[in-house]
Coordinates of C-alpha atoms in Angstrom, one line a residue:
M1 CA -1.7 45.1 12.8
A2 CA -5.2 45.4 13.8
C3 CA -6.2 43.8 17.1
D4 CA -9.1 42.0 15.6
N5 CA -6.9 40.3 12.9
A6 CA -7.5 36.5 13.2
S7 CA -4.3 34.7 13.8
P8 CA -3.7 31.3 12.3
F9 CA -0.7 30.7 14.5
E10 CA -2.9 30.4 17.5
T11 CA -4.9 27.9 15.5
S12 CA -1.8 25.9 14.6
E13 CA -0.8 25.7 18.2
M14 CA -4.4 24.8 19.2
L15 CA -4.5 22.1 16.5
A16 CA -1.4 20.5 17.9
S17 CA -2.9 20.8 21.4
F18 CA -6.0 19.1 20.2
V19 CA -4.0 16.2 18.7
A20 CA -2.1 15.8 21.9
S21 CA -5.1 16.1 24.1
T22 CA -6.9 13.1 22.6
P23 CA -5.9 9.6 23.5
L24 CA -5.0 9.0 19.8
L25 CA -1.4 10.2 19.9
D26 CA -0.5 8.5 23.1
S27 CA -2.2 5.3 22.1
T28 CA -0.4 5.4 18.7
W29 CA 3.0 5.8 20.2
R30 CA 2.4 3.1 22.8
I31 CA 1.6 0.6 20.0
C32 CA 4.4 1.9 17.9
S33 CA 6.9 1.5 20.8
H34 CA 5.5 -2.0 21.4
A35 CA 6.2 -2.9 17.8
N36 CA 9.8 -1.7 18.2
A37 CA 10.2 -4.0 21.2
V38 CA 8.5 -7.2 20.2
A39 CA 8.4 -7.2 16.4
P40 CA 11.8 -6.2 15.0
R41 CA 11.7 -6.3 11.2
G42 CA 7.9 -6.7 11.3
Y43 CA 4.7 -5.1 12.6
V44 CA 1.9 -5.5 15.1
V45 CA -1.9 -5.3 14.6
E46 CA -4.2 -4.2 17.4
V47 CA -7.7 -3.0 17.9
A48 CA -8.5 -0.7 20.8
G49 CA -11.3 1.8 21.4
G50 CA -12.9 1.1 18.0
V51 CA -9.7 2.0 16.2
G52 CA -7.6 -0.5 14.3
Y53 CA -3.9 0.0 14.5
L54 CA -1.1 -1.3 12.3
A55 CA 2.3 -0.4 13.7
F56 CA 5.6 -1.0 11.8
S57 CA 8.8 -1.6 13.9
G58 CA 11.6 1.0 13.4
V59 CA 14.0 -2.0 13.1
Q60 CA 13.8 -3.1 9.5
V61 CA 16.0 -4.8 6.9
V62 CA 15.6 -4.1 3.2
G63 CA 16.4 -6.6 0.4
G64 CA 17.6 -9.3 2.8
S65 CA 21.0 -7.8 3.2
D66 CA 22.1 -5.2 5.7
S67 CA 24.9 -4.0 3.4
E68 CA 22.4 -2.9 0.8
L69 CA 21.3 -0.1 3.2
C70 CA 24.6 1.6 2.8
D71 CA 24.6 1.3 -1.0
P72 CA 23.9 4.8 -2.5
K73 CA 21.6 3.2 -5.1
W74 CA 19.3 2.2 -2.2
G75 CA 18.9 5.9 -1.3
S76 CA 18.0 7.0 -4.8
M77 CA 14.4 7.7 -6.0
V78 CA 12.4 5.5 -8.4
P79 CA 9.1 6.1 -10.2
L80 CA 6.4 5.0 -7.8
D81 CA 3.9 3.5 -10.2
A82 CA 6.3 1.8 -12.6
A83 CA 8.4 0.3 -9.7
S84 CA 5.3 -1.1 -7.9
N85 CA 3.5 -2.7 -10.8
G86 CA 0.5 -0.3 -10.6
L87 CA -0.2 -0.7 -6.9
F88 CA -0.4 3.2 -6.7
S89 CA -2.3 3.8 -9.9
A90 CA -4.0 6.9 -8.5
L91 CA -0.6 8.6 -8.4
K92 CA 0.7 7.5 -11.8
S93 CA -0.2 10.8 -13.6
P94 CA 2.8 13.1 -13.9
V95 CA 2.6 16.3 -11.9
E96 CA 3.1 19.6 -13.5
E97 CA 5.7 21.8 -11.8
E98 CA 5.5 25.6 -11.6
E99 CA 7.8 25.9 -14.7
G100 CA 5.4 23.8 -16.7
E101 CA 7.6 20.7 -16.8
E102 CA 5.9 17.4 -15.9
R103 CA 7.6 15.2 -13.3
P104 CA 6.7 11.6 -12.4
V105 CA 5.9 10.7 -8.8
M106 CA 9.1 9.2 -7.3
V107 CA 9.9 7.6 -3.9
H108 CA 12.9 6.3 -2.0
A109 CA 13.9 3.0 -3.7
G110 CA 14.8 1.3 -0.4
F111 CA 11.6 2.3 1.4
L112 CA 9.5 1.2 -1.6
Q113 CA 11.3 -2.2 -1.6
L114 CA 10.6 -2.5 2.1
F115 CA 6.8 -2.0 1.5
L116 CA 6.8 -4.4 -1.4
D117 CA 8.4 -7.0 0.7
F118 CA 5.6 -6.7 3.2
Y119 CA 3.0 -6.5 0.5
G120 CA 4.3 -9.8 -1.0
N121 CA 3.7 -11.6 2.3
C122 CA 0.4 -13.5 2.4
N123 CA 0.1 -12.9 6.1
F124 CA 0.3 -9.2 5.7
Q125 CA -2.5 -9.3 3.0
D126 CA -4.6 -11.4 5.4
Q127 CA -4.1 -9.0 8.3
M128 CA -5.0 -6.0 6.2
T129 CA -8.2 -7.7 5.0
L130 CA -9.2 -8.6 8.5
L131 CA -8.5 -5.0 9.7
E132 CA -10.6 -3.5 6.9
R133 CA -13.5 -5.9 7.6
S134 CA -13.5 -5.4 11.3
N135 CA -16.0 -3.2 13.1
C136 CA -13.3 -0.4 13.4
K137 CA -14.5 3.1 13.0
S138 CA -11.1 4.1 11.7
I139 CA -7.7 2.7 10.9
V140 CA -4.4 4.2 12.1
I141 CA -1.1 3.2 10.3
T142 CA 2.0 4.1 12.3
G143 CA 5.7 3.5 12.6
H144 CA 8.9 4.9 14.0
S145 CA 12.1 5.7 11.9
I146 CA 12.3 3.5 8.9
G147 CA 9.1 1.8 10.0
A148 CA 7.4 5.2 9.5
A149 CA 8.3 5.1 5.8
A150 CA 6.7 1.7 5.5
A151 CA 3.6 3.1 7.3
A152 CA 3.4 6.0 4.9
L153 CA 3.6 3.8 1.8
T154 CA 1.1 1.3 3.2
S155 CA -1.3 4.3 3.8
L156 CA -0.7 5.5 0.3
W157 CA -1.5 2.1 -1.1
L158 CA -4.8 1.9 0.9
L159 CA -5.8 5.4 -0.2
C160 CA -5.1 4.6 -3.8
R161 CA -7.1 1.4 -3.6
S162 CA -10.1 3.1 -1.9
S163 CA -10.0 6.0 -4.5
S164 CA -10.7 3.5 -7.3
S165 CA -13.6 1.9 -5.4
S166 CA -17.1 3.1 -5.6
S167 CA -18.0 2.1 -2.1
S168 CA -17.2 4.2 1.0
S169 CA -14.1 3.2 2.9
I170 CA -13.0 3.3 6.6
P171 CA -11.4 6.6 7.5
L172 CA -7.6 6.2 7.5
L173 CA -4.9 8.2 9.3
C174 CA -1.1 7.7 9.1
I175 CA 0.8 8.9 12.2
T176 CA 4.6 8.7 12.0
F177 CA 7.3 9.4 14.5
G178 CA 10.8 10.6 13.3
S179 CA 10.0 9.6 9.7
P180 CA 12.7 10.1 7.0
L181 CA 11.5 11.9 3.9
L182 CA 9.8 9.7 1.4
G183 CA 9.6 11.1 -2.1
N184 CA 10.0 14.1 -4.4
S185 CA 7.9 17.3 -4.8
A186 CA 5.7 15.5 -7.4
L187 CA 4.6 13.0 -4.7
S188 CA 3.8 15.9 -2.3
K189 CA 1.8 17.7 -5.0
A190 CA 0.0 14.5 -6.0
I191 CA -1.1 14.0 -2.4
L192 CA -2.3 17.6 -2.5
R193 CA -4.1 16.9 -5.7
E194 CA -5.8 13.8 -4.2
R195 CA -6.7 15.8 -1.0
W196 CA -4.9 13.3 1.2
V197 CA -2.8 15.9 3.1
G198 CA -5.1 15.4 6.2
S199 CA -4.4 11.7 6.2
F200 CA -0.8 12.1 7.1
C201 CA 0.4 13.4 10.5
H202 CA 4.2 13.4 11.0
V203 CA 5.5 14.0 14.5
V204 CA 9.0 15.4 14.4
S205 CA 11.1 16.5 17.4
K206 CA 13.0 19.7 17.1
H207 CA 16.5 18.1 17.0
D208 CA 15.9 14.7 15.3
I209 CA 18.3 14.3 12.4
I210 CA 16.5 11.4 10.7
P211 CA 13.6 13.6 9.3
R212 CA 16.2 16.0 7.9
L213 CA 18.8 13.4 6.8
L214 CA 17.5 13.0 3.2
F215 CA 17.8 16.7 2.4
A216 CA 21.4 15.6 1.8
P217 CA 22.2 13.6 -1.4
P218 CA 22.5 9.8 -0.8
S219 CA 26.0 8.8 0.1
A220 CA 27.6 5.9 2.1
H221 CA 28.0 8.2 5.1
I222 CA 24.4 9.4 5.1
L223 CA 23.0 6.0 4.7
S224 CA 25.4 4.6 7.3
L225 CA 23.8 6.9 9.9
L226 CA 20.3 5.9 8.8
H227 CA 21.5 2.3 9.1
L228 CA 22.6 2.8 12.7
C229 CA 19.5 4.7 13.7
H230 CA 17.2 2.2 12.1
F231 CA 18.7 -0.5 14.3
G232 CA 18.0 1.5 17.4
T233 CA 21.7 2.5 17.8
N234 CA 22.1 5.9 19.5
S235 CA 25.2 6.8 17.5
I236 CA 26.5 10.3 17.5
P237 CA 27.4 11.5 13.9
E238 CA 30.7 13.2 13.2
E239 CA 30.7 17.0 13.4
A240 CA 31.4 17.2 9.7
L241 CA 28.5 15.0 8.8
F242 CA 26.1 16.8 11.1
S243 CA 27.2 20.1 9.6
Y244 CA 26.7 18.7 6.1
V245 CA 23.1 17.7 6.8
L246 CA 22.4 21.1 8.4
S247 CA 23.9 22.8 5.3
C248 CA 21.7 20.7 3.0
A249 CA 18.6 21.5 5.1
G250 CA 19.5 25.2 4.8
K251 CA 19.8 24.9 1.0
A252 CA 16.4 23.2 0.9
A253 CA 14.9 26.1 2.9
E254 CA 16.4 28.6 0.4
E255 CA 14.9 26.6 -2.5
V256 CA 11.4 26.8 -1.1
E257 CA 11.9 30.5 -0.6
G258 CA 13.0 30.9 -4.2
L259 CA 16.5 32.0 -3.1
S260 CA 18.2 29.2 -5.1
E261 CA 17.3 26.9 -7.9
S262 CA 16.0 23.4 -7.5
D263 CA 16.3 20.5 -9.8
G264 CA 13.0 19.0 -8.6
L265 CA 14.8 15.8 -7.6
C266 CA 15.1 16.5 -3.9
F267 CA 13.2 14.7 -1.2
T268 CA 10.2 16.9 -0.1
P269 CA 7.9 16.7 3.0
L270 CA 4.3 15.6 2.5
G271 CA 1.2 15.9 4.7
T272 CA 0.8 17.7 8.0
Y273 CA 3.7 18.0 10.5
V274 CA 3.6 18.3 14.3
F275 CA 6.8 19.8 15.6
C276 CA 7.2 18.9 19.2
S277 CA 9.5 20.2 21.9
E278 CA 9.6 20.2 25.7
E279 CA 7.5 23.4 25.6
G280 CA 4.7 22.1 23.4
G281 CA 4.1 21.8 19.7
I282 CA 2.8 23.4 16.5
C283 CA 1.1 22.0 13.4
L284 CA 2.0 23.1 9.8
D285 CA 0.7 21.7 6.6
N286 CA 2.3 24.2 4.1
G287 CA 5.3 22.4 2.5
A288 CA 7.5 25.4 2.3
S289 CA 6.9 26.3 5.9
V290 CA 7.6 22.8 7.0
V291 CA 11.0 22.7 5.2
K292 CA 12.0 26.1 6.7
M293 CA 10.9 25.1 10.2
M294 CA 12.8 21.8 10.0
H295 CA 15.9 23.8 9.2
L296 CA 15.4 26.5 11.8
L297 CA 14.9 24.0 14.7
F298 CA 17.7 21.8 13.5
S299 CA 20.1 24.8 13.4
R300 CA 19.8 25.0 17.2
S301 CA 20.9 21.4 17.6
C302 CA 24.3 19.6 18.0
P303 CA 25.6 16.2 16.9
R304 CA 24.6 14.5 20.2
Q305 CA 21.1 16.0 20.4
S306 CA 20.5 15.1 16.7
T307 CA 20.4 11.4 17.4
E308 CA 19.3 11.4 21.0
D309 CA 16.1 13.2 19.9
H310 CA 15.3 10.3 17.5
F311 CA 14.7 8.1 20.5
K312 CA 12.9 10.5 22.8
Y313 CA 9.4 10.6 21.2
G314 CA 8.0 8.8 24.2
E315 CA 9.2 11.6 26.5
Y316 CA 8.0 14.4 24.2
I317 CA 4.5 12.8 23.8
G318 CA 4.3 12.2 27.6
K319 CA 5.0 15.9 28.2
L320 CA 3.1 17.3 25.3
L321 CA -0.4 17.4 26.9
L322 CA 1.1 18.5 30.3
Q323 CA 2.8 21.4 28.7
F324 CA -0.3 22.5 26.8
L325 CA -2.4 22.4 30.0
K326 CA 0.0 24.7 31.7
R327 CA -1.0 28.4 32.0
R328 CA 1.0 30.4 29.5
E329 CA 1.9 33.6 31.3
L330 CA 3.1 35.5 28.3
Q331 CA 2.2 39.1 29.3
G332 CA 4.2 40.9 31.9
E333 CA 6.7 38.0 32.1
E334 CA 10.3 39.1 32.3
G335 CA 12.0 38.1 29.1
G336 CA 8.7 37.1 27.6
L337 CA 7.8 37.3 23.9
G338 CA 5.6 40.4 24.1
L339 CA 2.0 40.5 22.9
N340 CA 1.2 44.3 22.5
G341 CA -2.5 43.6 22.7
S342 CA -2.8 42.0 19.2
T343 CA -4.2 38.6 18.6
Y344 CA -1.9 38.3 15.7
D345 CA 1.2 38.8 17.9
A346 CA -0.4 36.6 20.6
G347 CA -0.7 33.8 18.0
V348 CA 2.9 34.2 16.9
S349 CA 4.2 34.3 20.4
L350 CA 2.2 31.2 21.3
A351 CA 3.4 29.3 18.3
L352 CA 7.1 30.3 18.8
Q353 CA 7.0 29.3 22.5
S354 CA 5.4 26.0 21.6
S355 CA 8.2 25.3 19.1
G356 CA 10.8 26.0 21.8
I357 CA 12.3 29.1 20.3
D358 CA 13.1 31.9 22.7
R359 CA 13.0 35.6 22.2
Q360 CA 16.7 36.0 22.5
E361 CA 17.6 33.5 19.8
M362 CA 19.0 34.7 16.5
V363 CA 16.6 32.5 14.5
L364 CA 13.5 34.3 16.0
G365 CA 13.1 36.6 13.0
S366 CA 13.4 33.7 10.5
A367 CA 10.9 31.7 12.6
R368 CA 8.4 34.6 12.4
D369 CA 8.9 34.7 8.6
C370 CA 8.3 31.0 8.4
L371 CA 5.0 31.3 10.3
E372 CA 4.0 34.3 8.2
M373 CA 4.5 32.2 5.1
A374 CA 2.0 29.7 6.5
R375 CA -0.4 32.5 7.5
Q376 CA -0.4 34.0 4.0
N377 CA -1.1 30.6 2.5
G378 CA -4.1 30.1 4.8
S379 CA -5.7 33.5 4.1
T380 CA -5.1 33.3 0.4
R381 CA -7.1 30.1 0.2
N382 CA -10.2 31.8 1.6
L383 CA -9.7 34.8 -0.8
N384 CA -9.3 32.4 -3.7
S385 CA -12.6 30.7 -2.7
A386 CA -14.4 34.1 -2.6
H387 CA -13.0 35.1 -6.0
L388 CA -14.1 31.8 -7.5
A389 CA -17.7 32.4 -6.3
V390 CA -17.7 35.8 -8.1
R391 CA -16.3 34.2 -11.3
L392 CA -18.9 31.5 -11.0
S393 CA -21.7 34.1 -11.1
K394 CA -20.1 35.7 -14.2
I395 CA -20.4 32.5 -16.2
T396 CA -24.1 32.0 -15.4
P397 CA -25.1 33.4 -18.8
N398 CA -23.0 30.7 -20.5
R399 CA -24.7 28.0 -18.5
A400 CA -28.2 29.5 -19.2
Q401 CA -27.5 29.4 -22.9
I402 CA -26.8 25.7 -22.8
E403 CA -29.9 25.1 -20.7
W404 CA -31.9 27.1 -23.2
Y405 CA -30.4 25.0 -26.0
K406 CA -31.4 21.8 -24.2
A407 CA -35.0 23.0 -23.7
L408 CA -35.1 23.8 -27.4
C409 CA -33.9 20.3 -28.4
D410 CA -36.4 18.7 -26.0
G411 CA -39.3 20.5 -27.7
S412 CA -38.2 19.9 -31.2
E413 CA -40.4 17.8 -33.5
E414 CA -37.3 16.1 -34.9
Q415 CA -37.2 13.9 -31.8
L416 CA -33.4 13.9 -31.8
G417 CA -32.8 15.1 -28.3
Y418 CA -30.1 17.2 -26.8
Y419 CA -27.1 14.9 -27.4
D420 CA -27.8 13.9 -31.0
T421 CA -28.8 17.4 -32.1
F422 CA -25.4 18.7 -30.9
R423 CA -23.6 15.7 -32.3
Q424 CA -25.0 16.3 -35.8
M425 CA -24.5 20.1 -35.7
R426 CA -27.9 20.7 -37.4
T427 CA -27.8 24.5 -37.2
A428 CA -24.1 25.6 -37.4
K429 CA -24.6 29.1 -36.0
R430 CA -26.7 28.1 -33.0
E431 CA -24.4 25.1 -32.1
H432 CA -21.3 27.2 -32.6
A433 CA -22.6 29.7 -29.9
V434 CA -23.4 26.7 -27.6
N435 CA -19.9 25.3 -28.2
M436 CA -18.3 28.6 -27.2
S437 CA -20.2 28.5 -23.9
R438 CA -19.1 24.9 -23.4
V439 CA -15.4 26.0 -23.8
V440 CA -15.9 29.0 -21.4
L441 CA -17.4 26.7 -18.7
A442 CA -14.6 24.1 -19.2
T443 CA -12.0 26.8 -18.7
F444 CA -13.5 27.9 -15.5
W445 CA -13.9 24.4 -14.0
N446 CA -10.4 23.3 -15.2
G447 CA -9.0 26.4 -13.4
M448 CA -10.9 25.6 -10.3
V449 CA -9.7 22.0 -10.2
G450 CA -6.2 23.1 -10.8
M451 CA -6.4 25.5 -7.8
W452 CA -7.9 22.7 -5.7
E453 CA -5.2 20.3 -6.6
R454 CA -2.4 22.8 -5.8
N455 CA -4.0 23.3 -2.4
E456 CA -4.9 26.9 -3.1
L457 CA -8.4 26.5 -1.8
P458 CA -9.8 25.8 1.7
I459 CA -9.1 22.3 2.9
D460 CA -12.8 21.4 3.0
F461 CA -13.6 23.1 -0.3
H462 CA -14.5 19.7 -2.0
R463 CA -17.1 19.0 0.8
R464 CA -18.9 22.3 0.6
S465 CA -22.4 21.8 -0.7
K466 CA -22.3 24.8 -3.0
W467 CA -19.3 23.5 -5.0
V468 CA -20.2 19.8 -4.9
N469 CA -23.7 20.6 -6.2
A470 CA -22.5 23.1 -8.7
S471 CA -19.9 20.8 -10.1
Q472 CA -22.3 17.9 -10.3
S473 CA -24.9 20.0 -12.1
Y474 CA -22.3 21.3 -14.6
K475 CA -21.1 17.7 -15.2
L476 CA -24.6 16.3 -16.0
L477 CA -25.4 19.3 -18.3
V478 CA -22.2 19.7 -20.2
E479 CA -20.4 16.3 -20.4
P480 CA -23.0 15.0 -22.9
L481 CA -21.9 17.8 -25.2
D482 CA -18.2 16.9 -24.7
I483 CA -19.0 13.3 -25.6
A484 CA -21.0 14.4 -28.7
D485 CA -18.0 16.6 -29.8
Y486 CA -15.6 13.7 -29.2
Y487 CA -17.5 11.3 -31.5
R488 CA -18.5 13.9 -34.1
M489 CA -14.8 14.7 -34.6
E490 CA -14.2 10.9 -34.7
K491 CA -11.5 11.2 -32.0
H492 CA -12.4 7.7 -30.9
R493 CA -10.9 6.2 -34.1
E494 CA -7.5 7.7 -33.1
K495 CA -7.5 7.6 -29.3
G496 CA -10.1 5.0 -28.4
H497 CA -13.5 5.3 -26.7
Y498 CA -14.3 8.4 -24.6
I499 CA -14.6 7.0 -21.1
E500 CA -11.1 5.5 -21.0
N501 CA -9.2 7.7 -23.4
G502 CA -11.0 11.0 -23.8
R503 CA -12.6 12.0 -20.5
E504 CA -11.3 15.1 -18.9
R505 CA -9.8 14.8 -15.4
R506 CA -12.2 17.4 -14.0
Y507 CA -15.1 15.0 -14.4
R508 CA -13.3 12.2 -12.6
V509 CA -12.6 14.7 -9.7
F510 CA -16.3 15.7 -9.6
D511 CA -17.3 12.0 -9.6
R512 CA -15.3 11.5 -6.5
W513 CA -16.6 14.7 -4.8
W514 CA -20.2 13.5 -5.4
R515 CA -19.5 10.0 -4.3
E516 CA -17.8 11.1 -1.1
R517 CA -20.6 13.5 -0.3
R518 CA -23.3 11.0 -0.7
G519 CA -21.4 8.3 1.1
G520 CA -21.7 5.9 -1.8
E521 CA -25.5 6.0 -1.8
K522 CA -27.4 5.6 -5.1
S523 CA -29.3 8.8 -6.0
G524 CA -32.8 9.1 -7.5
S525 CA -34.0 5.6 -6.4
N526 CA -37.5 7.0 -5.7
R527 CA -38.2 9.1 -8.8
K528 CA -41.7 9.4 -10.1
N529 CA -40.7 11.2 -13.2
F530 CA -37.8 11.0 -15.6
A531 CA -34.8 13.1 -14.7
S532 CA -34.0 16.3 -16.6
L533 CA -30.7 14.8 -17.6
P534 CA -29.2 11.2 -17.5
Q535 CA -27.8 10.8 -14.0
D536 CA -24.8 9.0 -15.5
S537 CA -23.1 11.8 -17.3
C538 CA -21.2 9.1 -19.5
F539 CA -24.5 7.5 -20.6
W540 CA -24.1 8.6 -24.2
A541 CA -20.5 7.4 -24.3
R542 CA -21.8 4.0 -23.3
V543 CA -24.3 4.1 -26.1
E544 CA -21.5 4.8 -28.6
E545 CA -19.6 1.8 -27.3
A546 CA -22.8 -0.3 -27.6
K547 CA -23.2 0.8 -31.2
E548 CA -19.7 -0.3 -32.1
S549 CA -20.3 -3.6 -30.3
V550 CA -23.4 -4.3 -32.5
E551 CA -21.3 -3.6 -35.6
M552 CA -18.6 -6.0 -34.3
A553 CA -21.2 -8.7 -33.7
K554 CA -22.3 -8.5 -37.3
K555 CA -18.8 -9.2 -38.6
E556 CA -17.3 -11.4 -35.9
T557 CA -16.9 -15.1 -36.9
E558 CA -14.7 -16.4 -34.1
P559 CA -17.0 -17.9 -31.4
M560 CA -15.0 -16.8 -28.4
K561 CA -14.7 -13.2 -29.5
L562 CA -18.3 -13.1 -30.6
S563 CA -19.4 -14.4 -27.2
A564 CA -17.4 -11.6 -25.5
V565 CA -19.0 -9.0 -27.7
L566 CA -22.5 -10.3 -27.0
G567 CA -21.7 -10.3 -23.3
R568 CA -20.9 -6.6 -23.4
I569 CA -24.1 -5.9 -25.3
S570 CA -26.1 -7.9 -22.8
D571 CA -24.5 -6.0 -19.9
F572 CA -25.4 -2.7 -21.5
E573 CA -29.0 -3.8 -22.0
K574 CA -29.4 -4.6 -18.3
Y575 CA -27.7 -1.4 -17.3
V576 CA -30.0 0.8 -19.4
G577 CA -33.0 -1.2 -18.2
G578 CA -32.1 -0.4 -14.6
L579 CA -31.7 3.3 -15.4
I580 CA -35.1 3.4 -17.2
D581 CA -36.9 1.5 -14.4
S582 CA -35.5 3.9 -11.8
K583 CA -36.1 6.9 -14.1
E584 CA -32.5 8.0 -14.0
V585 CA -32.5 9.0 -17.6
S586 CA -34.1 12.0 -19.3
R587 CA -37.0 11.6 -21.6
D588 CA -35.0 12.5 -24.7
V589 CA -33.1 9.2 -24.4
L590 CA -36.4 7.5 -25.5
F591 CA -37.1 9.9 -28.4
A592 CA -37.7 8.1 -31.6
N593 CA -34.6 9.4 -33.4
S594 CA -32.2 9.3 -30.5
S595 CA -29.0 7.3 -30.8
Y596 CA -30.2 5.0 -28.1
S597 CA -33.6 4.3 -29.7
K598 CA -31.9 3.6 -33.1
W599 CA -29.5 1.3 -31.4
L600 CA -32.3 -0.5 -29.7
Q601 CA -34.2 -1.0 -32.9
E602 CA -31.2 -2.4 -34.7
W603 CA -30.3 -4.7 -31.8
T604 CA -33.9 -5.9 -31.4
A605 CA -33.9 -6.9 -35.1
L606 CA -30.5 -8.6 -34.9
K607 CA -30.8 -10.3 -31.5
P608 CA -32.7 -13.4 -32.7
R609 CA -29.8 -14.3 -34.8
F610 CA -27.6 -14.7 -31.7
Q611 CA -30.2 -15.9 -29.3
Q612 CA -28.7 -19.3 -28.9
L613 CA -25.3 -17.9 -28.0
I614 CA -26.8 -15.4 -25.6
D615 CA -28.8 -18.0 -23.8
S616 CA -25.8 -20.3 -23.4

């Protein structure tokens, strides 16, 4: 290996060092420990240093009965969206697995019920509202043991809620200590899809059994151990039970390596993991590497250590910064890990030492393989990004053809405009060529979104100006053609209107990228000339809905229904008026024969008939 080869393992150790070197981790554990002491079965809220903290106690009861915790049904998984009455709507879409099968997002039934019990409490709702409306620069949700599961679900709920809001939200971070696993692989992939991986930081000690416990299928024995730990009881598991959990963790590690088959129903890690030991810590965000590292570190444990470690997070965090600040004398040290002058080997050695794995241990080779897995994933992301840039340049002719077509429509004496010309397919051969370019572009952008959702691109990909601007430009240019095709083929009669029933996911993703980049600001407020394209890419879909509303108004005789229809038309009038005043539409919107102009003519003639109802 070349000496100048960049090593991500050094970065993983440095990232863990950075997390530990800030006051955040220490402050979070302090508040979390305080919640364990003073708020059993509850939580505490605190604001310190401009950060708002919500800490769930590790002592919790689910369903009002302690006996329910040992019921295997309590340990099963349930569909997240259906079981929570839509509180997690952003995660309701099934996730496609590698074999092409779609799986719903599922979570631990008992943990979800615990969150719902909190959510149903008015005081909890009030506390969350106060926290969000405070002057905090960020919010940290935390918890230990079962309280960590409640913290993770609360964070997911807040992230889902903010994703459906057009306004910018307070940055949120979930930090857990000794958290049990929460849901299936579909949940982990959905969080990757939503780009929320960086919002979850799970601190796991090298021997703690609780984060590994749910690799084993739910049973009375497994849940009994979880029951004891969640009440703060330092109970030593039987040797057979410990060995069973270790065996199940090993099977999970084999599944992520493709050495055995998975049914997709197992509990899976999500987010970023900080593995801590007395020697330091490392960060991993690759799910397969996390599973393998959880098994490797646990294989060096014993029944007593497996529960003792669950209650030693205060010690580990107290030592973490001190250990990182110590000079690491790796070279020339007797029994050291060996560097051989390579930054790659140095990075591996540093990461292995931080995880507490010694050179003499039998698991050393497997640990290196685990870190190599994470390394390959990181380097592949950058390569994928570079390849995408090349492919983007290759589809430039297709985009140019559509831009040429738009310019042709804008200059036509027919005064139809870009949208209506394509909707009517006036020249079959010309529109067919444009349609083929539209399909080529859609294929590229769908592929890119798929890679982004599978975490195959750099973590900040969706914040890079090149891709945010390119996706926004594509959306404004091509989505009007998608809308035209949707209504020309009369798909709305079968599926419903485009915005709710026909809009491709890629456009919703690009909406979010653009909104997050601009911080919720409104664009184009100081325009002197009309935009080249409507700045609302769904503008023509709204026109189509308004056309149907006018037709409904003509036929409706029931006063209440008619009033609702007229209200929608009035809202659309105000909306378009604002766009025109701010010049956020293109000039072809106002062409004499455009769909909007014809709608306006018809509604202007019809409006006096309903004026009394409108005024009232």
